[in-house]
Amino acid sequence: MAEAVPVRCPACLRENGYTAPVFPCACGSPVHPPLDLAAPPVPLTHRTWSDTWVTVRCTTCGRESEWPHPELGCGSCGTVVLIPVHPLEGTGTPAGPAGASPATARPDPDSIGPGPVDGSAGGPTGGATDGHPAHIPPPPAPPVPRPAFRPVTIRTARDAVATAALYLRWLGFRDVRQPDGRPIPAATVDLRAPGLVAQVDPTTAPAGLRAVECVWLNGLTASATSVYFALAGYTEDARARADDLGIPLFVMDLTGMPQPVNDPADALVGPDA
């Protein structure tokens, strides 16, 4: 296990102990993000996709994988900070998906002046570039595929709630949080985000019809998407009611990988999962 290092909160200047997480590479070797302790931690005021993940190279097999970016909540003032990570060797950009290759970067259209009128530098069509006439823009670049979800092993009810929250962030929901102060474990745990009402059932009993209808009513009241996660699955009438109401249902196994169990859940995940 990595040793704890001091991290000074930029808000209250208190030093907090932090131990870098260790993740399992596909080859079986442990990997951990290389912390850059010479750089100051950055307060996390708005979570973005590039803040959430960081690319780490396995020192054994050389495989590059994306893992959660190291972050720490101050024990004194509660400020959440991102801990800087050294960039991958051989690259000039920080480790993570935010960097773009110069070879794929597009020139700024405003920086390109009008070509010669006689078409001497614009090819045979007089202003055409790369086979596209000047008045027709090139096709848009294909969307960047979403990285694979990294499951977290579920050992406790709190792990189940954390896994559901991490999965919702992976789906694209921002600021996922637990709104109330109910202790864990509880019968069900609410998770909220802008446009989202989710419920997590960490118990060993299948979720029933009433639970599905309750999360649907909560979403209807908040004008938000309703989602349900359960460890033990669902009763037949609960699944049928969820299909009628369009409620995405997910079941989680102990490996921490949520699986969609109905068509609304498949539609929420999308084809690129």
Short mmCIF file of C-alpha atoms in Angstrom, two decimals:
data_model
loop_
_atom_site.label_atom_id
_atom_site.label_comp_id
_atom_site.label_asym_id
_atom_site.label_seq_id
_atom_site.Cartn_x
_atom_site.Cartn_y
_atom_site.Cartn_z
CA MET A 1 0.00 0.00 0.00
CA ALA A 2 1.22 3.51 -0.85
CA GLU A 3 2.35 5.72 2.03
CA ALA A 4 0.24 8.63 3.24
CA VAL A 5 1.44 12.04 2.07
CA PRO A 6 0.48 15.49 3.42
CA VAL A 7 -1.80 17.59 1.23
CA ARG A 8 -2.42 21.21 2.25
CA CYS A 9 -5.94 22.53 1.73
CA PRO A 10 -5.80 25.75 -0.33
CA ALA A 11 -8.86 27.13 1.48
CA CYS A 12 -8.00 26.72 5.17
CA LEU A 13 -4.29 25.71 4.84
CA ARG A 14 -4.79 22.61 6.96
CA GLU A 15 -2.63 19.59 6.10
CA ASN A 16 -4.56 16.37 5.46
CA GLY A 17 -3.06 12.92 5.10
CA TYR A 18 -3.74 11.28 1.74
CA THR A 19 -2.93 7.80 0.48
CA ALA A 20 -3.01 7.28 -3.29
CA PRO A 21 -5.47 4.55 -4.31
CA VAL A 22 -4.12 1.35 -5.82
CA PHE A 23 -5.95 -0.16 -8.80
CA PRO A 24 -5.61 -3.60 -10.44
CA CYS A 25 -4.16 -3.62 -13.95
CA ALA A 26 -5.46 -6.20 -16.43
CA CYS A 27 -2.12 -7.99 -16.10
CA GLY A 28 -2.66 -8.36 -12.35
CA SER A 29 -0.09 -5.80 -11.21
CA PRO A 30 -1.09 -2.93 -8.91
CA VAL A 31 -1.04 0.57 -10.41
CA HIS A 32 -1.51 3.94 -8.74
CA PRO A 33 -1.59 7.51 -10.11
CA PRO A 34 1.84 9.21 -9.79
CA LEU A 35 1.05 12.18 -7.55
CA ASP A 36 2.75 15.49 -8.33
CA LEU A 37 3.28 16.81 -4.81
CA ALA A 38 5.28 19.78 -6.07
CA ALA A 39 2.14 21.26 -7.66
CA PRO A 40 -0.55 22.76 -5.42
CA PRO A 41 -3.91 20.97 -5.15
CA VAL A 42 -6.76 22.53 -7.12
CA PRO A 43 -10.18 23.19 -5.50
CA LEU A 44 -12.92 21.24 -7.27
CA THR A 45 -15.74 23.73 -7.79
CA HIS A 46 -17.28 22.18 -10.92
CA ARG A 47 -16.83 18.53 -11.85
CA THR A 48 -16.13 17.77 -15.51
CA TRP A 49 -15.47 14.53 -17.36
CA SER A 50 -11.74 15.27 -17.69
CA ASP A 51 -11.53 15.94 -13.93
CA THR A 52 -13.06 12.57 -13.11
CA TRP A 53 -10.57 10.28 -14.87
CA VAL A 54 -6.82 10.14 -15.29
CA THR A 55 -4.69 7.92 -17.53
CA VAL A 56 -2.18 5.76 -15.67
CA ARG A 57 0.48 3.52 -17.24
CA CYS A 58 1.26 0.15 -15.68
CA THR A 59 4.98 -0.11 -14.94
CA THR A 60 4.89 -3.88 -15.51
CA CYS A 61 3.13 -4.34 -18.86
CA GLY A 62 2.96 -0.75 -20.12
CA ARG A 63 -0.83 -0.80 -20.49
CA GLU A 64 -2.49 2.63 -20.24
CA SER A 65 -5.85 2.64 -18.43
CA GLU A 66 -8.17 5.31 -17.09
CA TRP A 67 -8.86 5.42 -13.35
CA PRO A 68 -10.58 7.90 -11.01
CA HIS A 69 -8.56 11.10 -10.57
CA PRO A 70 -7.12 11.44 -7.03
CA GLU A 71 -9.15 13.85 -4.93
CA LEU A 72 -9.40 14.67 -1.24
CA GLY A 73 -12.00 16.27 0.99
CA CYS A 74 -10.54 18.53 3.67
CA GLY A 75 -11.35 17.27 7.15
CA SER A 76 -11.57 20.81 8.51
CA CYS A 77 -13.48 22.97 6.01
CA GLY A 78 -14.87 20.31 3.67
CA THR A 79 -13.26 21.69 0.50
CA VAL A 80 -12.76 19.01 -2.17
CA VAL A 81 -9.46 19.32 -4.05
CA LEU A 82 -7.97 17.55 -7.05
CA ILE A 83 -4.43 16.30 -6.42
CA PRO A 84 -2.17 16.92 -9.46
CA VAL A 85 -0.75 13.90 -11.26
CA HIS A 86 2.47 13.69 -13.28
CA PRO A 87 1.86 13.44 -17.03
CA LEU A 88 2.64 10.22 -18.82
CA GLU A 89 6.27 9.91 -19.88
CA GLY A 90 6.82 10.93 -23.47
CA THR A 91 3.86 13.34 -23.55
CA GLY A 92 3.72 17.03 -22.85
CA THR A 93 0.14 17.08 -21.64
CA PRO A 94 -1.20 16.05 -18.22
CA ALA A 95 -2.32 12.45 -17.86
CA GLY A 96 -5.96 12.23 -18.84
CA PRO A 97 -8.29 12.45 -21.83
CA ALA A 98 -8.19 16.24 -22.18
CA GLY A 99 -5.07 16.45 -24.38
CA ALA A 100 -5.46 16.47 -28.15
CA SER A 101 -2.95 15.22 -30.66
CA PRO A 102 -1.44 17.95 -32.84
CA ALA A 103 -1.92 15.73 -35.87
CA THR A 104 -5.69 15.69 -35.34
CA ALA A 105 -6.06 19.36 -34.41
CA ARG A 106 -7.97 21.45 -36.92
CA PRO A 107 -6.81 24.89 -38.05
CA ASP A 108 -8.85 27.90 -37.01
CA PRO A 109 -10.97 28.93 -40.02
CA ASP A 110 -10.62 32.59 -39.00
CA SER A 111 -6.82 32.37 -39.25
CA ILE A 112 -6.90 31.23 -42.88
CA GLY A 113 -7.07 34.07 -45.31
CA PRO A 114 -8.94 33.94 -48.62
CA GLY A 115 -7.06 31.95 -51.25
CA PRO A 116 -5.86 33.33 -54.57
CA VAL A 117 -8.65 34.24 -56.92
CA ASP A 118 -7.08 32.35 -59.83
CA GLY A 119 -7.10 29.08 -57.84
CA SER A 120 -3.34 28.55 -58.17
CA ALA A 121 -3.01 27.47 -54.51
CA GLY A 122 -6.48 26.07 -54.03
CA GLY A 123 -6.34 23.04 -56.33
CA PRO A 124 -8.25 22.55 -59.54
CA THR A 125 -11.55 23.71 -58.04
CA GLY A 126 -10.21 27.11 -56.98
CA GLY A 127 -10.51 27.12 -53.17
CA ALA A 128 -11.17 23.44 -52.57
CA THR A 129 -9.15 21.77 -49.81
CA ASP A 130 -8.89 18.05 -49.14
CA GLY A 131 -11.49 17.38 -51.84
CA HIS A 132 -14.16 19.64 -50.27
CA PRO A 133 -15.29 22.80 -52.14
CA ALA A 134 -14.74 26.03 -50.25
CA HIS A 135 -18.47 26.58 -49.67
CA ILE A 136 -19.01 23.08 -48.21
CA PRO A 137 -17.55 22.49 -44.72
CA PRO A 138 -15.76 19.21 -44.03
CA PRO A 139 -17.75 16.53 -42.19
CA PRO A 140 -17.72 16.76 -38.37
CA ALA A 141 -15.27 14.66 -36.41
CA PRO A 142 -16.71 11.45 -34.94
CA PRO A 143 -17.64 11.65 -31.23
CA VAL A 144 -15.06 10.52 -28.70
CA PRO A 145 -16.07 7.08 -27.34
CA ARG A 146 -16.86 6.86 -23.64
CA PRO A 147 -14.20 4.99 -21.64
CA ALA A 148 -15.15 1.71 -20.05
CA PHE A 149 -16.72 1.88 -16.60
CA ARG A 150 -14.37 0.89 -13.78
CA PRO A 151 -16.33 -1.12 -11.20
CA VAL A 152 -15.63 -1.00 -7.47
CA THR A 153 -16.04 -4.18 -5.43
CA ILE A 154 -19.15 -4.08 -3.23
CA ARG A 155 -18.57 -5.28 0.32
CA THR A 156 -20.99 -3.06 2.26
CA ALA A 157 -24.18 -1.08 1.70
CA ARG A 158 -22.08 2.07 1.51
CA ASP A 159 -20.07 0.50 -1.32
CA ALA A 160 -23.32 -0.16 -3.22
CA VAL A 161 -24.37 3.49 -2.92
CA ALA A 162 -20.91 4.71 -3.96
CA THR A 163 -20.93 2.38 -6.98
CA ALA A 164 -24.33 3.64 -8.10
CA ALA A 165 -23.17 7.26 -7.76
CA LEU A 166 -19.99 6.53 -9.73
CA TYR A 167 -21.99 4.78 -12.45
CA LEU A 168 -24.40 7.71 -12.76
CA ARG A 169 -21.44 10.08 -13.17
CA TRP A 170 -20.10 7.73 -15.83
CA LEU A 171 -23.46 8.02 -17.64
CA GLY A 172 -22.99 11.80 -17.70
CA PHE A 173 -24.98 13.04 -14.71
CA ARG A 174 -23.18 15.80 -12.79
CA ASP A 175 -23.11 16.64 -9.07
CA VAL A 176 -24.55 13.29 -7.98
CA ARG A 177 -25.09 13.44 -4.22
CA GLN A 178 -27.06 11.97 -1.34
CA PRO A 179 -29.52 14.72 -0.33
CA ASP A 180 -30.65 13.55 3.07
CA GLY A 181 -28.86 12.48 6.23
CA ARG A 182 -30.23 8.98 6.57
CA PRO A 183 -27.52 6.62 7.76
CA ILE A 184 -26.25 3.76 5.65
CA PRO A 185 -27.30 0.97 5.72
CA ALA A 186 -30.97 1.89 5.29
CA ALA A 187 -33.86 0.32 3.43
CA THR A 188 -33.18 2.51 0.38
CA VAL A 189 -30.87 5.45 -0.25
CA ASP A 190 -31.72 8.42 -2.46
CA LEU A 191 -29.26 9.95 -4.92
CA ARG A 192 -29.98 13.24 -6.67
CA ALA A 193 -28.44 15.21 -9.52
CA PRO A 194 -29.77 17.89 -11.88
CA GLY A 195 -32.47 16.14 -13.88
CA LEU A 196 -32.09 12.88 -11.96
CA VAL A 197 -33.78 11.06 -9.07
CA ALA A 198 -32.20 7.69 -8.26
CA GLN A 199 -32.81 5.14 -5.55
CA VAL A 200 -30.37 2.47 -4.39
CA ASP A 201 -31.57 -0.66 -2.60
CA PRO A 202 -28.56 -2.30 -0.89
CA THR A 203 -30.65 -4.97 0.86
CA THR A 204 -30.79 -8.68 0.02
CA ALA A 205 -34.52 -8.68 -0.79
CA PRO A 206 -35.76 -8.03 -4.36
CA ALA A 207 -37.19 -4.55 -4.92
CA GLY A 208 -40.97 -4.62 -5.15
CA LEU A 209 -43.75 -2.79 -6.95
CA ARG A 210 -44.13 -0.08 -4.31
CA ALA A 211 -40.43 0.83 -4.47
CA VAL A 212 -40.57 1.33 -8.25
CA GLU A 213 -43.73 3.44 -8.01
CA CYS A 214 -42.19 5.58 -5.25
CA VAL A 215 -39.10 6.47 -7.29
CA TRP A 216 -41.35 7.22 -10.27
CA LEU A 217 -43.46 9.61 -8.17
CA ASN A 218 -40.33 11.30 -6.83
CA GLY A 219 -39.05 11.82 -10.37
CA LEU A 220 -42.44 13.06 -11.52
CA THR A 221 -42.50 15.63 -8.70
CA ALA A 222 -38.98 16.84 -9.53
CA SER A 223 -39.53 16.70 -13.34
CA ALA A 224 -36.49 14.43 -13.52
CA THR A 225 -35.43 11.02 -14.81
CA SER A 226 -36.07 8.22 -12.31
CA VAL A 227 -33.54 5.37 -11.99
CA TYR A 228 -33.45 2.38 -9.65
CA PHE A 229 -30.47 0.25 -8.53
CA ALA A 230 -30.86 -2.99 -6.59
CA LEU A 231 -28.48 -5.66 -5.36
CA ALA A 232 -31.05 -8.46 -5.20
CA GLY A 233 -32.98 -7.75 -8.39
CA TYR A 234 -36.71 -7.09 -8.74
CA THR A 235 -40.00 -8.88 -8.39
CA GLU A 236 -41.91 -9.68 -11.59
CA ASP A 237 -44.62 -7.10 -10.93
CA ALA A 238 -41.97 -4.44 -10.19
CA ARG A 239 -40.25 -5.10 -13.53
CA ALA A 240 -43.55 -5.03 -15.39
CA ARG A 241 -44.55 -1.73 -13.72
CA ALA A 242 -41.13 -0.21 -14.48
CA ASP A 243 -41.55 -1.11 -18.15
CA ASP A 244 -44.98 0.55 -18.19
CA LEU A 245 -43.64 3.73 -16.53
CA GLY A 246 -40.33 3.81 -18.44
CA ILE A 247 -38.19 3.50 -15.29
CA PRO A 248 -34.62 2.28 -15.96
CA LEU A 249 -33.77 -0.64 -13.68
CA PHE A 250 -30.22 -1.76 -12.90
CA VAL A 251 -29.00 -4.71 -10.88
CA MET A 252 -25.56 -4.70 -9.23
CA ASP A 253 -23.45 -7.74 -8.44
CA LEU A 254 -20.68 -7.86 -5.86
CA THR A 255 -18.05 -7.00 -8.49
CA GLY A 256 -19.62 -3.54 -8.67
CA MET A 257 -20.76 -3.66 -12.30
CA PRO A 258 -24.36 -2.40 -12.75
CA GLN A 259 -26.30 -4.22 -15.46
CA PRO A 260 -29.45 -2.91 -17.20
CA VAL A 261 -32.40 -5.26 -16.82
CA ASN A 262 -35.04 -3.55 -19.00
CA ASP A 263 -35.33 -1.53 -22.20
CA PRO A 264 -35.42 1.93 -20.52
CA ALA A 265 -32.11 1.10 -18.81
CA ASP A 266 -30.58 0.00 -22.15
CA ALA A 267 -31.71 3.29 -23.69
CA LEU A 268 -30.19 5.29 -20.81
CA VAL A 269 -26.82 3.55 -21.13
CA GLY A 270 -26.73 4.04 -24.91
CA PRO A 271 -25.16 1.96 -27.66
CA ASP A 272 -21.51 2.90 -26.90
CA ALA A 273 -21.35 1.33 -23.42
#
